[in-house]
PDB file of C-alpha atoms in Angstrom:
ATOM      1  CA  UNK A   1     -13.017   7.174  -3.752  1.00  0.00           C
ATOM      2  CA  UNK A   2     -12.921   6.664   0.184  1.00  0.00           C
ATOM      3  CA  UNK A   3     -13.969   9.838   2.387  1.00  0.00           C
ATOM      4  CA  UNK A   4     -11.845  10.580   5.159  1.00  0.00           C
ATOM      5  CA  UNK A   5     -13.488  13.497   6.378  1.00  0.00           C
ATOM      6  CA  UNK A   6     -15.809  14.139   9.777  1.00  0.00           C
ATOM      7  CA  UNK A   7     -17.885  10.864  10.654  1.00  0.00           C
ATOM      8  CA  UNK A   8     -21.641  11.221  10.545  1.00  0.00           C
ATOM      9  CA  UNK A   9     -21.776   9.535  13.487  1.00  0.00           C
ATOM     10  CA  UNK A  10     -20.988  10.629  17.270  1.00  0.00           C
ATOM     11  CA  UNK A  11     -18.802   8.041  19.814  1.00  0.00           C
ATOM     12  CA  UNK A  12     -21.425   7.175  21.765  1.00  0.00           C
ATOM     13  CA  UNK A  13     -23.710   6.199  18.112  1.00  0.00           C
ATOM     14  CA  UNK A  14     -25.774   9.498  18.042  1.00  0.00           C
ATOM     15  CA  UNK A  15     -26.140  11.318  14.508  1.00  0.00           C
ATOM     16  CA  UNK A  16     -24.288  14.275  13.632  1.00  0.00           C
ATOM     17  CA  UNK A  17     -25.923  16.905  11.344  1.00  0.00           C
ATOM     18  CA  UNK A  18     -24.057  17.592   7.925  1.00  0.00           C
ATOM     19  CA  UNK A  19     -22.541  21.028   7.973  1.00  0.00           C
ATOM     20  CA  UNK A  20     -21.562  20.859   4.187  1.00  0.00           C
ATOM     21  CA  UNK A  21     -20.989  18.876   1.330  1.00  0.00           C
ATOM     22  CA  UNK A  22     -17.912  16.690   0.734  1.00  0.00           C
ATOM     23  CA  UNK A  23     -14.620  18.244  -0.595  1.00  0.00           C
ATOM     24  CA  UNK A  24     -12.497  17.127  -2.732  1.00  0.00           C
ATOM     25  CA  UNK A  25      -9.663  17.657  -0.391  1.00  0.00           C
ATOM     26  CA  UNK A  26     -11.126  15.426   1.771  1.00  0.00           C
ATOM     27  CA  UNK A  27     -11.456  12.476  -0.674  1.00  0.00           C
ATOM     28  CA  UNK A  28      -8.857   9.454  -0.771  1.00  0.00           C
ATOM     29  CA  UNK A  29      -8.342   6.304  -2.773  1.00  0.00           C
ATOM     30  CA  UNK A  30      -8.255   2.478  -1.223  1.00  0.00           C
ATOM     31  CA  UNK A  31      -5.321   1.111  -0.829  1.00  0.00           C
ATOM     32  CA  UNK A  32      -3.110  -0.585  -3.253  1.00  0.00           C
ATOM     33  CA  UNK A  33      -2.847  -4.383  -2.411  1.00  0.00           C
ATOM     34  CA  UNK A  34       0.608  -5.292  -4.495  1.00  0.00           C
ATOM     35  CA  UNK A  35       0.391  -8.643  -5.311  1.00  0.00           C
ATOM     36  CA  UNK A  36       3.082 -11.214  -6.400  1.00  0.00           C
ATOM     37  CA  UNK A  37       2.903 -11.892 -10.458  1.00  0.00           C
ATOM     38  CA  UNK A  38       3.932 -10.024 -13.545  1.00  0.00           C
ATOM     39  CA  UNK A  39       4.870  -6.253 -13.612  1.00  0.00           C
ATOM     40  CA  UNK A  40       1.946  -4.196 -14.071  1.00  0.00           C
ATOM     41  CA  UNK A  41       2.130  -0.285 -12.677  1.00  0.00           C
ATOM     42  CA  UNK A  42      -0.278   2.572 -12.354  1.00  0.00           C
ATOM     43  CA  UNK A  43       0.298   6.270 -12.356  1.00  0.00           C
ATOM     44  CA  UNK A  44      -2.174   8.387 -10.304  1.00  0.00           C
ATOM     45  CA  UNK A  45      -2.538  12.062  -9.806  1.00  0.00           C
ATOM     46  CA  UNK A  46      -1.347  13.520  -6.247  1.00  0.00           C
ATOM     47  CA  UNK A  47      -1.738  16.733  -4.638  1.00  0.00           C
ATOM     48  CA  UNK A  48       0.044  19.460  -6.335  1.00  0.00           C
ATOM     49  CA  UNK A  49      -0.084  18.458 -10.036  1.00  0.00           C
ATOM     50  CA  UNK A  50       2.518  15.212  -8.969  1.00  0.00           C
ATOM     51  CA  UNK A  51       2.342  11.915  -9.677  1.00  0.00           C
ATOM     52  CA  UNK A  52       2.456   8.557  -7.616  1.00  0.00           C
ATOM     53  CA  UNK A  53       3.686   5.222  -9.250  1.00  0.00           C
ATOM     54  CA  UNK A  54       1.588   2.096  -7.920  1.00  0.00           C
ATOM     55  CA  UNK A  55       2.699  -1.395  -8.165  1.00  0.00           C
ATOM     56  CA  UNK A  56      -0.437  -3.522  -8.826  1.00  0.00           C
ATOM     57  CA  UNK A  57       1.888  -6.532  -9.286  1.00  0.00           C
ATOM     58  CA  UNK A  58       5.421  -7.013  -9.111  1.00  0.00           C
ATOM     59  CA  UNK A  59       7.502  -9.984  -9.181  1.00  0.00           C
ATOM     60  CA  UNK A  60      11.167  -8.110  -8.874  1.00  0.00           C
ATOM     61  CA  UNK A  61      12.623  -6.593  -5.653  1.00  0.00           C
ATOM     62  CA  UNK A  62      16.061  -4.642  -5.043  1.00  0.00           C
ATOM     63  CA  UNK A  63      17.654  -6.086  -2.347  1.00  0.00           C
ATOM     64  CA  UNK A  64      20.455  -4.695   0.024  1.00  0.00           C
ATOM     65  CA  UNK A  65      23.143  -7.202   0.583  1.00  0.00           C
ATOM     66  CA  UNK A  66      26.527  -6.843   1.997  1.00  0.00           C
ATOM     67  CA  UNK A  67      27.896  -6.731  -1.599  1.00  0.00           C
ATOM     68  CA  UNK A  68      25.802  -3.622  -2.658  1.00  0.00           C
ATOM     69  CA  UNK A  69      22.006  -3.686  -4.078  1.00  0.00           C
ATOM     70  CA  UNK A  70      21.050  -6.883  -6.171  1.00  0.00           C
ATOM     71  CA  UNK A  71      17.432  -7.478  -8.200  1.00  0.00           C
ATOM     72  CA  UNK A  72      16.171 -10.591  -7.178  1.00  0.00           C
ATOM     73  CA  UNK A  73      13.220 -12.542  -8.389  1.00  0.00           C
ATOM     74  CA  UNK A  74      10.249 -12.388  -5.542  1.00  0.00           C
ATOM     75  CA  UNK A  75       9.219 -16.081  -5.554  1.00  0.00           C
ATOM     76  CA  UNK A  76       6.671 -15.609  -2.817  1.00  0.00           C
ATOM     77  CA  UNK A  77       5.575 -13.949   0.375  1.00  0.00           C
ATOM     78  CA  UNK A  78       6.470 -15.772   3.738  1.00  0.00           C
ATOM     79  CA  UNK A  79       4.805 -13.261   6.496  1.00  0.00           C
ATOM     80  CA  UNK A  80       3.206 -10.392   6.557  1.00  0.00           C
ATOM     81  CA  UNK A  81       2.533  -8.458  10.028  1.00  0.00           C
ATOM     82  CA  UNK A  82       0.225  -6.153   8.674  1.00  0.00           C
ATOM     83  CA  UNK A  83      -2.794  -8.791   7.959  1.00  0.00           C
ATOM     84  CA  UNK A  84      -2.187 -12.692   8.232  1.00  0.00           C
ATOM     85  CA  UNK A  85      -4.464 -13.118   5.261  1.00  0.00           C
ATOM     86  CA  UNK A  86      -1.733 -10.857   3.076  1.00  0.00           C
ATOM     87  CA  UNK A  87       0.892 -13.153   3.331  1.00  0.00           C
ATOM     88  CA  UNK A  88      -2.142 -16.329   2.235  1.00  0.00           C
ATOM     89  CA  UNK A  89      -2.843 -14.000  -0.595  1.00  0.00           C
ATOM     90  CA  UNK A  90       0.556 -13.420  -1.406  1.00  0.00           C
ATOM     91  CA  UNK A  91       0.051  -9.336  -0.801  1.00  0.00           C
ATOM     92  CA  UNK A  92       3.327  -7.347  -0.413  1.00  0.00           C
ATOM     93  CA  UNK A  93       3.190  -4.041   1.889  1.00  0.00           C
ATOM     94  CA  UNK A  94       6.203  -2.458   4.033  1.00  0.00           C
ATOM     95  CA  UNK A  95       7.481  -4.725   6.590  1.00  0.00           C
ATOM     96  CA  UNK A  96       6.251  -8.275   4.562  1.00  0.00           C
ATOM     97  CA  UNK A  97       8.883 -10.990   4.732  1.00  0.00           C
ATOM     98  CA  UNK A  98       9.370 -11.938   1.064  1.00  0.00           C
ATOM     99  CA  UNK A  99      11.216 -14.963  -0.143  1.00  0.00           C
ATOM    100  CA  UNK A 100      13.379 -14.107  -3.114  1.00  0.00           C
ATOM    101  CA  UNK A 101      15.834 -15.802  -5.228  1.00  0.00           C
ATOM    102  CA  UNK A 102      18.899 -14.023  -3.004  1.00  0.00           C
ATOM    103  CA  UNK A 103      16.945 -15.408   0.338  1.00  0.00           C
ATOM    104  CA  UNK A 104      14.546 -13.979   2.625  1.00  0.00           C
ATOM    105  CA  UNK A 105      14.315 -10.264   2.750  1.00  0.00           C
ATOM    106  CA  UNK A 106      12.199  -7.780   4.698  1.00  0.00           C
ATOM    107  CA  UNK A 107      10.377  -5.462   2.540  1.00  0.00           C
ATOM    108  CA  UNK A 108      11.444  -1.384   3.287  1.00  0.00           C
ATOM    109  CA  UNK A 109       9.396   0.658   0.673  1.00  0.00           C
ATOM    110  CA  UNK A 110       5.707   0.770  -0.109  1.00  0.00           C
ATOM    111  CA  UNK A 111       5.105  -0.480  -3.104  1.00  0.00           C
ATOM    112  CA  UNK A 112       1.289   0.665  -3.024  1.00  0.00           C
ATOM    113  CA  UNK A 113       3.228   4.046  -3.185  1.00  0.00           C
ATOM    114  CA  UNK A 114       6.327   3.844  -4.530  1.00  0.00           C
ATOM    115  CA  UNK A 115       5.993   1.612  -7.362  1.00  0.00           C
ATOM    116  CA  UNK A 116       9.371  -0.716  -6.525  1.00  0.00           C
ATOM    117  CA  UNK A 117      10.119  -3.238  -3.752  1.00  0.00           C
ATOM    118  CA  UNK A 118      12.810  -2.289  -1.593  1.00  0.00           C
ATOM    119  CA  UNK A 119      14.253  -4.988   0.660  1.00  0.00           C
ATOM    120  CA  UNK A 120      16.976  -6.131   3.132  1.00  0.00           C
ATOM    121  CA  UNK A 121      18.017  -9.645   3.770  1.00  0.00           C
ATOM    122  CA  UNK A 122      16.964 -11.112   7.088  1.00  0.00           C
TER     123      UNK A 122
END
């Protein structure tokens, strides 16, 4: 769990006095770093009794081509503007360039939130 409430320190570095305990709506989750590998999904609860499907690992992408949408195998992550280490560690996020069986494609979905990888050919 990750606390997303008010900081305990001021921007000057001074301490802030707690006004109350942590509340459930101030808690969040750590980011799901989707990696390239055999497909593994995880279902988590979200607000309003809804659920989210998180992709822990995946090796399939829905790639939009001129002929339509094709299911392609993901080979590797070529580049990731979010973090240079993500490309080295084969972590897929929105905006990452991935090498697929159809060619190089840019990811347009958020695999850690949607549970699938959608991409368009570059």
